[in-house]
PDB file of C-alpha atoms and ligand atoms in Angstrom:
ATOM      1  CA  MET A   1      -4.583  16.704  17.502  1.00 43.00           C
ATOM      2  CA  ILE A   2      -2.690  15.377  14.478  1.00 47.00           C
ATOM      3  CA  THR A   3      -4.529  15.947  11.162  1.00 50.00           C
ATOM      4  CA  GLY A   4      -6.050  12.660   9.864  1.00 50.00           C
ATOM      5  CA  VAL A   5      -6.121  11.104  13.357  1.00 49.00           C
ATOM      6  CA  PRO A   6      -9.405  12.264  15.098  1.00 51.00           C
ATOM      7  CA  ASP A   7      -8.557  12.589  18.724  1.00 58.00           C
ATOM      8  CA  GLU A   8     -11.511  10.389  19.631  1.00 85.00           C
ATOM      9  CA  SER A   9      -9.839   7.413  17.942  1.00 95.00           C
ATOM     10  CA  GLN A  10      -7.588   5.282  20.010  1.00 97.00           C
ATOM     11  CA  VAL A  11      -4.193   3.903  18.945  1.00 98.00           C
ATOM     12  CA  TYR A  12      -2.485   0.677  20.169  1.00 98.00           C
ATOM     13  CA  LEU A  13       1.066   0.694  21.357  1.00 98.00           C
ATOM     14  CA  ASN A  14       2.772  -2.376  22.977  1.00 98.00           C
ATOM     15  CA  GLY A  15      -0.170  -3.913  24.691  1.00 98.00           C
ATOM     16  CA  ALA A  16      -2.330  -0.904  25.512  1.00 98.00           C
ATOM     17  CA  PHE A  17      -4.905   1.394  23.829  1.00 98.00           C
ATOM     18  CA  MET A  18      -4.551   5.134  24.276  1.00 98.00           C
ATOM     19  CA  ARG A  19      -4.932   8.564  22.601  1.00 97.00           C
ATOM     20  CA  ILE A  20      -2.380   9.276  19.946  1.00 96.00           C
ATOM     21  CA  GLY A  21      -0.801  12.070  22.010  1.00 95.00           C
ATOM     22  CA  GLU A  22      -0.083   9.535  24.729  1.00 97.00           C
ATOM     23  CA  ALA A  23       1.743   7.017  22.487  1.00 98.00           C
ATOM     24  CA  HIS A  24       5.482   7.415  22.872  1.00 98.00           C
ATOM     25  CA  VAL A  25       8.334   5.370  21.459  1.00 98.00           C
ATOM     26  CA  SER A  26      11.981   5.484  22.476  1.00 98.00           C
ATOM     27  CA  VAL A  27      14.415   7.447  20.265  1.00 98.00           C
ATOM     28  CA  LEU A  28      16.458   4.219  20.232  1.00 98.00           C
ATOM     29  CA  ASP A  29      13.680   2.270  18.522  1.00 98.00           C
ATOM     30  CA  ARG A  30      15.265   0.699  15.480  1.00 98.00           C
ATOM     31  CA  GLY A  31      12.279   1.901  13.422  1.00 98.00           C
ATOM     32  CA  PHE A  32      13.307   5.438  14.258  1.00 98.00           C
ATOM     33  CA  ILE A  33      17.111   4.957  13.929  1.00 98.00           C
ATOM     34  CA  PHE A  34      17.281   2.598  10.958  1.00 98.00           C
ATOM     35  CA  GLY A  35      13.767   2.319   9.473  1.00 98.00           C
ATOM     36  CA  ASP A  36      14.110  -1.321  10.673  1.00 98.00           C
ATOM     37  CA  GLY A  37      10.507  -2.313  10.561  1.00 98.00           C
ATOM     38  CA  ILE A  38       7.466  -3.004   8.379  1.00 98.00           C
ATOM     39  CA  TYR A  39       3.878  -1.871   8.057  1.00 98.00           C
ATOM     40  CA  GLU A  40       0.471  -2.720   6.636  1.00 98.00           C
ATOM     41  CA  VAL A  41      -2.490  -0.603   5.740  1.00 98.00           C
ATOM     42  CA  VAL A  42      -5.892  -2.444   5.731  1.00 98.00           C
ATOM     43  CA  PRO A  43      -8.931  -0.658   4.390  1.00 98.00           C
ATOM     44  CA  VAL A  44     -12.141  -1.005   6.481  1.00 98.00           C
ATOM     45  CA  TYR A  45     -15.562  -0.214   4.966  1.00 98.00           C
ATOM     46  CA  ASN A  46     -18.292   0.395   7.387  1.00 98.00           C
ATOM     47  CA  GLY A  47     -16.613  -1.749   9.996  1.00 98.00           C
ATOM     48  CA  HIS A  48     -15.643  -4.626   7.556  1.00 98.00           C
ATOM     49  CA  ALA A  49     -11.941  -5.112   6.767  1.00 98.00           C
ATOM     50  CA  PHE A  50     -11.405  -5.739   3.025  1.00 98.00           C
ATOM     51  CA  ARG A  51      -8.971  -8.542   1.918  1.00 98.00           C
ATOM     52  CA  MET A  52      -7.825  -8.840   5.573  1.00 98.00           C
ATOM     53  CA  LYS A  53      -6.368 -12.371   4.993  1.00 98.00           C
ATOM     54  CA  GLU A  54      -4.259 -11.170   2.064  1.00 98.00           C
ATOM     55  CA  HIS A  55      -3.056  -8.093   4.060  1.00 98.00           C
ATOM     56  CA  LEU A  56      -2.041 -10.367   7.027  1.00 98.00           C
ATOM     57  CA  ASP A  57      -0.349 -12.796   4.657  1.00 98.00           C
ATOM     58  CA  ARG A  58       1.733  -9.899   3.383  1.00 98.00           C
ATOM     59  CA  LEU A  59       2.444  -8.706   6.868  1.00 98.00           C
ATOM     60  CA  ASP A  60       3.805 -12.190   7.745  1.00 98.00           C
ATOM     61  CA  ARG A  61       5.954 -12.138   4.553  1.00 98.00           C
ATOM     62  CA  SER A  62       7.329  -8.786   5.462  1.00 98.00           C
ATOM     63  CA  LEU A  63       8.219  -9.841   9.059  1.00 98.00           C
ATOM     64  CA  LYS A  64       9.825 -12.970   7.723  1.00 98.00           C
ATOM     65  CA  ALA A  65      12.046 -11.026   5.346  1.00 98.00           C
ATOM     66  CA  LEU A  66      13.287  -8.868   8.226  1.00 98.00           C
ATOM     67  CA  ARG A  67      13.627 -11.964  10.482  1.00 98.00           C
ATOM     68  CA  ILE A  68      11.357 -10.371  13.175  1.00 98.00           C
ATOM     69  CA  GLU A  69       9.537 -13.029  15.199  1.00 97.00           C
ATOM     70  CA  PRO A  70       5.784 -12.370  14.658  1.00 98.00           C
ATOM     71  CA  PRO A  71       4.484 -10.585  17.797  1.00 98.00           C
ATOM     72  CA  PHE A  72       0.945 -12.058  17.147  1.00 98.00           C
ATOM     73  CA  ASP A  73      -0.475 -15.072  15.477  1.00 98.00           C
ATOM     74  CA  ARG A  74      -3.341 -14.735  12.916  1.00 98.00           C
ATOM     75  CA  ALA A  75      -6.082 -14.688  15.495  1.00 98.00           C
ATOM     76  CA  GLY A  76      -4.162 -12.131  17.530  1.00 98.00           C
ATOM     77  CA  TRP A  77      -3.766  -9.731  14.507  1.00 98.00           C
ATOM     78  CA  ILE A  78      -7.450 -10.079  13.602  1.00 98.00           C
ATOM     79  CA  ASP A  79      -8.351  -9.306  17.300  1.00 98.00           C
ATOM     80  CA  LEU A  80      -6.064  -6.301  17.229  1.00 98.00           C
ATOM     81  CA  ILE A  81      -7.661  -4.990  13.905  1.00 98.00           C
ATOM     82  CA  GLU A  82     -11.213  -5.515  15.368  1.00 98.00           C
ATOM     83  CA  GLN A  83     -10.285  -3.679  18.601  1.00 98.00           C
ATOM     84  CA  LEU A  84      -8.781  -0.695  16.666  1.00 98.00           C
ATOM     85  CA  VAL A  85     -11.915  -0.470  14.465  1.00 98.00           C
ATOM     86  CA  ALA A  86     -14.149  -0.677  17.550  1.00 97.00           C
ATOM     87  CA  ARG A  87     -12.212   2.333  18.953  1.00 98.00           C
ATOM     88  CA  ALA A  88     -12.143   4.244  15.605  1.00 97.00           C
ATOM     89  CA  ALA A  89     -13.959   7.589  15.306  1.00 96.00           C
ATOM     90  CA  GLN A  90     -15.518   6.331  12.069  1.00 95.00           C
ATOM     91  CA  PRO A  91     -16.447   2.830  10.743  1.00 96.00           C
ATOM     92  CA  THR A  92     -14.839   3.491   7.291  1.00 98.00           C
ATOM     93  CA  CYS A  93     -11.161   3.884   8.028  1.00 98.00           C
ATOM     94  CA  PHE A  94      -7.686   2.471   7.444  1.00 98.00           C
ATOM     95  CA  VAL A  95      -6.001   0.279  10.026  1.00 98.00           C
ATOM     96  CA  TYR A  96      -2.341   1.047   9.983  1.00 98.00           C
ATOM     97  CA  LEU A  97      -0.118  -1.510  11.695  1.00 98.00           C
ATOM     98  CA  GLN A  98       3.640  -0.975  12.181  1.00 99.00           C
ATOM     99  CA  ILE A  99       6.103  -3.422  13.733  1.00 99.00           C
ATOM    100  CA  THR A 100       9.745  -2.632  14.320  1.00 99.00           C
ATOM    101  CA  ARG A 101      12.601  -4.744  15.607  1.00 98.00           C
ATOM    102  CA  GLY A 102      12.359  -2.900  18.864  1.00 98.00           C
ATOM    103  CA  VAL A 103      14.560  -0.758  21.089  1.00 98.00           C
ATOM    104  CA  ALA A 104      18.346  -1.552  21.330  1.00 98.00           C
ATOM    105  CA  LYS A 105      21.658   0.151  21.574  1.00 98.00           C
ATOM    106  CA  ARG A 106      22.440   1.777  18.113  1.00 98.00           C
ATOM    107  CA  ASP A 107      24.320  -0.885  16.149  1.00 98.00           C
ATOM    108  CA  HIS A 108      23.500  -1.866  12.504  1.00 98.00           C
ATOM    109  CA  ALA A 109      23.601  -5.658  13.182  1.00 98.00           C
ATOM    110  CA  PHE A 110      20.561  -7.261  14.782  1.00 98.00           C
ATOM    111  CA  PRO A 111      20.663  -7.064  18.608  1.00 98.00           C
ATOM    112  CA  THR A 112      22.322 -10.253  20.055  1.00 96.00           C
ATOM    113  CA  THR A 113      20.161 -10.142  23.143  1.00 94.00           C
ATOM    114  CA  PRO A 114      16.405 -10.725  22.645  1.00 91.00           C
ATOM    115  CA  VAL A 115      14.401  -7.502  22.031  1.00 97.00           C
ATOM    116  CA  VAL A 116      10.690  -7.151  22.071  1.00 98.00           C
ATOM    117  CA  PRO A 117       9.325  -5.817  18.728  1.00 98.00           C
ATOM    118  CA  THR A 118       7.462  -2.543  18.950  1.00 99.00           C
ATOM    119  CA  VAL A 119       3.842  -2.985  17.773  1.00 99.00           C
ATOM    120  CA  PHE A 120       1.797   0.142  16.856  1.00 98.00           C
ATOM    121  CA  GLY A 121      -1.561   0.312  15.386  1.00 98.00           C
ATOM    122  CA  MET A 122      -3.903   3.263  14.506  1.00 98.00           C
ATOM    123  CA  THR A 123      -6.854   4.068  12.454  1.00 98.00           C
ATOM    124  CA  THR A 124      -7.112   7.087  10.082  1.00 96.00           C
ATOM    125  CA  ALA A 125     -10.003   8.499   8.225  1.00 95.00           C
ATOM    126  CA  PHE A 126     -10.790   6.921   4.861  1.00 97.00           C
ATOM    127  CA  VAL A 127     -12.808   8.796   2.287  1.00 97.00           C
ATOM    128  CA  PRO A 128     -13.034   6.507  -0.785  1.00 97.00           C
ATOM    129  CA  PRO A 129     -12.423   8.270  -4.061  1.00 98.00           C
ATOM    130  CA  GLY A 130     -15.613  10.081  -5.064  1.00 97.00           C
ATOM    131  CA  PRO A 131     -17.346  10.600  -8.413  1.00 96.00           C
ATOM    132  CA  ALA A 132     -15.259  13.707  -9.333  1.00 96.00           C
ATOM    133  CA  VAL A 133     -11.907  11.908  -9.402  1.00 96.00           C
ATOM    134  CA  ARG A 134     -13.450   8.732 -10.812  1.00 97.00           C
ATOM    135  CA  GLU A 135     -14.733  10.689 -13.768  1.00 95.00           C
ATOM    136  CA  LYS A 136     -11.896  13.122 -14.149  1.00 96.00           C
ATOM    137  CA  GLY A 137      -9.058  10.623 -13.710  1.00 98.00           C
ATOM    138  CA  MET A 138      -5.465  11.306 -12.561  1.00 98.00           C
ATOM    139  CA  ALA A 139      -2.333  12.729 -14.146  1.00 98.00           C
ATOM    140  CA  ALA A 140       1.029  10.917 -14.010  1.00 99.00           C
ATOM    141  CA  ILE A 141       4.558  11.438 -15.085  1.00 99.00           C
ATOM    142  CA  GLY A 142       7.328   8.866 -15.705  1.00 98.00           C
ATOM    143  CA  ILE A 143      10.468   8.889 -13.601  1.00 98.00           C
ATOM    144  CA  ALA A 144      13.454   6.533 -13.104  1.00 98.00           C
ATOM    145  CA  ASP A 145      13.012   4.090 -10.265  1.00 98.00           C
ATOM    146  CA  GLU A 146      15.857   4.797  -7.986  1.00 98.00           C
ATOM    147  CA  ARG A 147      14.783   2.542  -5.075  1.00 98.00           C
ATOM    148  CA  TRP A 148      16.565  -0.415  -3.657  1.00 98.00           C
ATOM    149  CA  LEU A 149      16.159  -3.987  -4.802  1.00 98.00           C
ATOM    150  CA  HIS A 150      13.746  -5.264  -2.141  1.00 98.00           C
ATOM    151  CA  CYS A 151      10.616  -3.304  -3.011  1.00 98.00           C
ATOM    152  CA  GLU A 152       8.573  -6.496  -2.294  1.00 98.00           C
ATOM    153  CA  ILE A 153       8.996  -5.903   1.429  1.00 98.00           C
ATOM    154  CA  LYS A 154       6.503  -3.401   2.886  1.00 98.00           C
ATOM    155  CA  SER A 155       9.207  -1.670   4.819  1.00 98.00           C
ATOM    156  CA  VAL A 156       8.890   1.606   6.766  1.00 98.00           C
ATOM    157  CA  SER A 157      12.096   2.639   4.992  1.00 98.00           C
ATOM    158  CA  LEU A 158      10.147   4.598   2.370  1.00 98.00           C
ATOM    159  CA  LEU A 159      12.640   7.318   1.440  1.00 98.00           C
ATOM    160  CA  GLY A 160      12.756   6.261  -2.184  1.00 98.00           C
ATOM    161  CA  ASN A 161       8.942   6.314  -2.315  1.00 98.00           C
ATOM    162  CA  VAL A 162       8.749   9.584  -0.494  1.00 98.00           C
ATOM    163  CA  LEU A 163      11.165  11.309  -2.892  1.00 98.00           C
ATOM    164  CA  ALA A 164       9.264   9.792  -5.805  1.00 98.00           C
ATOM    165  CA  LYS A 165       5.947  11.087  -4.637  1.00 98.00           C
ATOM    166  CA  GLN A 166       7.441  14.526  -4.104  1.00 98.00           C
ATOM    167  CA  GLN A 167       8.435  14.570  -7.776  1.00 98.00           C
ATOM    168  CA  ALA A 168       4.779  14.143  -8.614  1.00 98.00           C
ATOM    169  CA  VAL A 169       3.800  16.989  -6.239  1.00 98.00           C
ATOM    170  CA  ASP A 170       6.570  19.208  -7.671  1.00 98.00           C
ATOM    171  CA  ALA A 171       5.360  18.510 -11.188  1.00 98.00           C
ATOM    172  CA  GLY A 172       1.756  19.291 -10.246  1.00 98.00           C
ATOM    173  CA  VAL A 173       0.466  15.720 -10.995  1.00 98.00           C
ATOM    174  CA  ASP A 174      -1.130  13.068  -8.872  1.00 98.00           C
ATOM    175  CA  GLU A 175       1.331  10.143  -9.181  1.00 98.00           C
ATOM    176  CA  VAL A 176       4.600   9.049 -10.751  1.00 99.00           C
ATOM    177  CA  ILE A 177       5.063   5.936 -12.859  1.00 99.00           C
ATOM    178  CA  GLN A 178       8.381   4.492 -12.192  1.00 99.00           C
ATOM    179  CA  PHE A 179      10.660   2.659 -14.732  1.00 99.00           C
ATOM    180  CA  ARG A 180      13.719   0.588 -13.961  1.00 98.00           C
ATOM    181  CA  ASP A 181      16.018  -0.010 -16.979  1.00 98.00           C
ATOM    182  CA  GLY A 182      13.207   1.125 -19.179  1.00 98.00           C
ATOM    183  CA  PHE A 183      10.575  -1.245 -17.745  1.00 98.00           C
ATOM    184  CA  LEU A 184       7.467  -0.367 -15.715  1.00 99.00           C
ATOM    185  CA  THR A 185       7.690  -1.146 -11.962  1.00 99.00           C
ATOM    186  CA  GLU A 186       5.017   0.785 -10.038  1.00 98.00           C
ATOM    187  CA  GLY A 187       3.821   4.196  -8.710  1.00 98.00           C
ATOM    188  CA  SER A 188       5.148   5.782  -5.594  1.00 98.00           C
ATOM    189  CA  SER A 189       2.470   4.030  -3.560  1.00 98.00           C
ATOM    190  CA  THR A 190       0.261   2.357  -6.130  1.00 98.00           C
ATOM    191  CA  ASN A 191       0.432  -0.466  -8.720  1.00 98.00           C
ATOM    192  CA  ILE A 192       0.117   0.500 -12.335  1.00 98.00           C
ATOM    193  CA  TRP A 193      -1.830  -1.341 -15.099  1.00 98.00           C
ATOM    194  CA  VAL A 194      -1.753  -0.945 -18.853  1.00 99.00           C
ATOM    195  CA  VAL A 195      -4.548  -1.642 -21.309  1.00 98.00           C
ATOM    196  CA  LYS A 196      -3.868  -2.193 -24.988  1.00 98.00           C
ATOM    197  CA  ASP A 197      -6.394  -3.589 -27.487  1.00 98.00           C
ATOM    198  CA  GLY A 198      -8.616  -4.750 -24.591  1.00 98.00           C
ATOM    199  CA  THR A 199      -5.912  -6.670 -22.764  1.00 98.00           C
ATOM    200  CA  LEU A 200      -4.953  -5.694 -19.267  1.00 98.00           C
ATOM    201  CA  SER A 201      -1.263  -6.088 -18.257  1.00 98.00           C
ATOM    202  CA  GLY A 202       0.699  -5.651 -15.175  1.00 98.00           C
ATOM    203  CA  PRO A 203       4.410  -6.097 -14.527  1.00 98.00           C
ATOM    204  CA  PRO A 204       5.633  -9.381 -13.060  1.00 98.00           C
ATOM    205  CA  LYS A 205       5.470  -9.874  -9.330  1.00 97.00           C
ATOM    206  CA  ASN A 206       9.084  -9.809  -8.199  1.00 98.00           C
ATOM    207  CA  ASN A 207      11.556  -7.924  -5.944  1.00 98.00           C
ATOM    208  CA  LEU A 208      11.142  -4.705  -7.982  1.00 98.00           C
ATOM    209  CA  ILE A 209       7.543  -3.995  -6.891  1.00 98.00           C
ATOM    210  CA  LEU A 210       5.396  -4.223  -3.842  1.00 98.00           C
ATOM    211  CA  GLU A 211       2.678  -6.801  -4.627  1.00 97.00           C
ATOM    212  CA  GLY A 212      -0.313  -4.732  -3.804  1.00 97.00           C
ATOM    213  CA  ILE A 213      -3.208  -6.546  -2.228  1.00 98.00           C
ATOM    214  CA  ARG A 214      -5.180  -5.318  -5.312  1.00 97.00           C
ATOM    215  CA  TYR A 215      -2.758  -7.300  -7.456  1.00 95.00           C
ATOM    216  CA  GLY A 216      -4.667 -10.543  -6.914  1.00 96.00           C
ATOM    217  CA  LEU A 217      -7.916  -8.711  -6.803  1.00 97.00           C
ATOM    218  CA  VAL A 218      -7.400  -7.159 -10.302  1.00 98.00           C
ATOM    219  CA  ALA A 219      -6.705 -10.581 -11.642  1.00 97.00           C
ATOM    220  CA  GLU A 220      -9.887 -11.904 -10.149  1.00 97.00           C
ATOM    221  CA  LEU A 221     -12.041  -9.002 -11.267  1.00 98.00           C
ATOM    222  CA  ALA A 222     -10.569  -9.101 -14.791  1.00 98.00           C
ATOM    223  CA  ALA A 223     -11.391 -12.887 -14.994  1.00 97.00           C
ATOM    224  CA  GLU A 224     -15.031 -12.106 -13.809  1.00 95.00           C
ATOM    225  CA  ALA A 225     -15.426  -9.381 -16.389  1.00 96.00           C
ATOM    226  CA  GLY A 226     -13.897 -11.433 -19.167  1.00 98.00           C
ATOM    227  CA  ILE A 227     -10.972  -9.074 -19.618  1.00 98.00           C
ATOM    228  CA  PRO A 228      -7.749 -10.848 -20.901  1.00 98.00           C
ATOM    229  CA  PHE A 229      -5.105 -10.399 -18.222  1.00 98.00           C
ATOM    230  CA  GLU A 230      -1.395 -10.982 -18.282  1.00 98.00           C
ATOM    231  CA  MET A 231       1.698 -10.260 -16.210  1.00 98.00           C
ATOM    232  CA  ARG A 232       4.851  -9.543 -18.215  1.00 98.00           C
ATOM    233  CA  PRO A 233       7.649  -6.974 -18.464  1.00 98.00           C
ATOM    234  CA  ILE A 234       6.128  -3.670 -19.933  1.00 99.00           C
ATOM    235  CA  GLY A 235       8.399  -1.219 -21.618  1.00 98.00           C
ATOM    236  CA  GLN A 236       8.114   2.522 -21.214  1.00 98.00           C
ATOM    237  CA  ALA A 237       7.070   2.997 -24.875  1.00 98.00           C
ATOM    238  CA  GLU A 238       4.153   0.623 -24.248  1.00 98.00           C
ATOM    239  CA  VAL A 239       3.023   2.760 -21.236  1.00 98.00           C
ATOM    240  CA  ALA A 240       3.273   5.868 -23.364  1.00 98.00           C
ATOM    241  CA  ALA A 241       1.129   4.218 -26.121  1.00 98.00           C
ATOM    242  CA  ALA A 242      -1.459   2.623 -23.882  1.00 98.00           C
ATOM    243  CA  ASP A 243      -5.185   2.826 -24.551  1.00 98.00           C
ATOM    244  CA  GLU A 244      -5.734   3.070 -20.776  1.00 98.00           C
ATOM    245  CA  LEU A 245      -3.636   3.306 -17.673  1.00 99.00           C
ATOM    246  CA  LEU A 246      -5.015   2.454 -14.269  1.00 98.00           C
ATOM    247  CA  LEU A 247      -3.658   2.601 -10.797  1.00 98.00           C
ATOM    248  CA  THR A 248      -4.661   0.602  -7.688  1.00 98.00           C
ATOM    249  CA  SER A 249      -4.056   0.858  -3.978  1.00 98.00           C
ATOM    250  CA  ALA A 250      -5.970   0.474  -0.781  1.00 98.00           C
ATOM    251  CA  THR A 251      -6.419   4.216  -0.733  1.00 97.00           C
ATOM    252  CA  LYS A 252      -7.151   4.842  -4.378  1.00 98.00           C
ATOM    253  CA  GLU A 253      -9.012   1.539  -4.915  1.00 98.00           C
ATOM    254  CA  VAL A 254      -8.907   1.573  -8.794  1.00 98.00           C
ATOM    255  CA  LEU A 255      -8.603   4.828 -10.683  1.00 98.00           C
ATOM    256  CA  PRO A 256      -7.905   5.881 -14.295  1.00 98.00           C
ATOM    257  CA  ILE A 257      -4.788   7.709 -15.277  1.00 98.00           C
ATOM    258  CA  VAL A 258      -5.850  10.037 -18.096  1.00 98.00           C
ATOM    259  CA  THR A 259      -2.628  11.975 -18.795  1.00 98.00           C
ATOM    260  CA  PHE A 260       0.944  10.606 -18.885  1.00 98.00           C
ATOM    261  CA  ASP A 261       3.876  13.007 -19.306  1.00 98.00           C
ATOM    262  CA  GLY A 262       1.391  15.736 -20.204  1.00 98.00           C
ATOM    263  CA  GLN A 263      -0.137  13.767 -23.134  1.00 98.00           C
ATOM    264  CA  PRO A 264      -3.720  12.214 -23.137  1.00 98.00           C
ATOM    265  CA  VAL A 265      -3.768   8.444 -22.415  1.00 98.00           C
ATOM    266  CA  GLY A 266      -5.935   6.978 -25.248  1.00 98.00           C
ATOM    267  CA  THR A 267      -8.920   9.168 -25.557  1.00 97.00           C
ATOM    268  CA  GLY A 268      -7.899  11.139 -22.491  1.00 98.00           C
ATOM    269  CA  ARG A 269     -11.017   9.866 -20.759  1.00 98.00           C
ATOM    270  CA  PRO A 270     -11.550   6.970 -18.413  1.00 98.00           C
ATOM    271  CA  GLY A 271     -11.970   3.834 -20.600  1.00 98.00           C
ATOM    272  CA  ALA A 272     -14.097   0.696 -20.844  1.00 98.00           C
ATOM    273  CA  VAL A 273     -11.626  -1.627 -18.999  1.00 98.00           C
ATOM    274  CA  TYR A 274     -11.552   0.854 -16.176  1.00 98.00           C
ATOM    275  CA  ALA A 275     -15.301   1.152 -16.043  1.00 98.00           C
ATOM    276  CA  ALA A 276     -15.610  -2.675 -15.817  1.00 98.00           C
ATOM    277  CA  LEU A 277     -13.006  -3.083 -13.108  1.00 98.00           C
ATOM    278  CA  ARG A 278     -14.429  -0.109 -11.205  1.00 98.00           C
ATOM    279  CA  ALA A 279     -17.939  -1.569 -11.262  1.00 97.00           C
ATOM    280  CA  ALA A 280     -16.605  -5.053 -10.185  1.00 98.00           C
ATOM    281  CA  TYR A 281     -14.563  -3.369  -7.373  1.00 98.00           C
ATOM    282  CA  ASP A 282     -17.580  -1.490  -6.110  1.00 98.00           C
ATOM    283  CA  ALA A 283     -19.645  -4.681  -6.110  1.00 97.00           C
ATOM    284  CA  ARG A 284     -17.010  -6.420  -3.880  1.00 98.00           C
ATOM    285  CA  ILE A 285     -17.101  -3.539  -1.440  1.00 98.00           C
ATOM    286  CA  ALA A 286     -20.988  -3.527  -1.500  1.00 97.00           C
ATOM    287  CA  ALA A 287     -20.950  -7.248  -0.711  1.00 97.00           C
ATOM    288  CA  LEU A 288     -18.786  -6.877   2.426  1.00 96.00           C
TER     289      LEU A 288
HETATM  290  N1  LIG B   1       3.183  -0.211  -4.376  1.00 94.68           N
HETATM  291  C1  LIG B   1       3.626   0.564  -3.329  1.00 94.68           C
HETATM  292  C2  LIG B   1       5.052   0.998  -3.291  1.00 94.68           C
HETATM  293  C3  LIG B   1       2.762   0.860  -2.243  1.00 94.68           C
HETATM  294  O1  LIG B   1       3.197   1.595  -1.223  1.00 94.68           O
HETATM  295  C4  LIG B   1       1.384   0.481  -2.281  1.00 94.68           C
HETATM  296  C5  LIG B   1       0.451   0.796  -1.211  1.00 94.68           C
HETATM  297  N2  LIG B   1       0.573   0.024  -0.094  1.00 94.68           N
HETATM  298  C6  LIG B   1       1.019  -0.314  -3.369  1.00 94.68           C
HETATM  299  C7  LIG B   1       1.874  -0.656  -4.428  1.00 94.68           C
HETATM  300  C8  LIG B   1      -0.480  -0.854  -3.506  1.00 94.68           C
HETATM  301  O2  LIG B   1      -0.626  -1.868  -2.537  1.00 94.68           O
HETATM  302  P1  LIG B   1      -2.126  -2.139  -1.939  1.00 94.68           P
HETATM  303  O3  LIG B   1      -2.976  -2.459  -3.035  1.00 94.68           O
HETATM  304  O4  LIG B   1      -1.842  -3.194  -0.936  1.00 94.68           O
HETATM  305  O5  LIG B   1      -2.565  -0.877  -1.196  1.00 94.68           O
END
């Protein structure tokens, strides 16, 4: 058994459901050889997928960017997600989907003869952030963003993100906040939000960040809560001088960052904008 994948959950690989230990992929799979593939992570609460349409829209965008013919249409993806959830050990879980270009002789260029994309799906346990971390908040450090220039693609080529996250671990903090040319991009696997004088800001959606599914959601929740919201380039000094910093992802939902580079953010306690967004997020989950 692999940690995080209860052995009673079934995974999907290329048309069949099976135990994770029975799922095997060729060493010539271009996902293994080149990282030539994409993925999605859809949070599921008590059997209900959250923001599934938005996740599948992003999956389609990622496949298009890699010029991989979609292995399923929308109804097919939804059916696969439902089947994985039905076979999951617990009803609150993540559905992980990965599609690679498929198996071919090792050559950088796309295969010239048609290959069938590899489609893999699994569910993993999801324990939403509990009261302790919601109240205590997270610690982050700033680092230079050294990744490539297509961060908008949810590619399985995650080496830059892996090395960034390890910098957080090595520094004994929860997350990094990355800066490219002095401007905020994102965390290693989260989007980052800045609050100053009651206004919530996020960096522009472009090729330098992954547009988290919570990107659109944060804009909606801010509008509902009457919090002014804007997307604009945000300099490193503004992050350091923020009243509040927040991070979002499917895994972390929305959480406060209370220290940045060892200094307290604002009061050093989760702030009012966080509290409003947190409540609005919880209400969306409760309404599923
Ligand atoms: N940026 C990066 C680099 C990520 O890996 C993630 C997590 N998928 C996010 C942002 C947040 O995206 P989401 O809200 O869809 O989880």
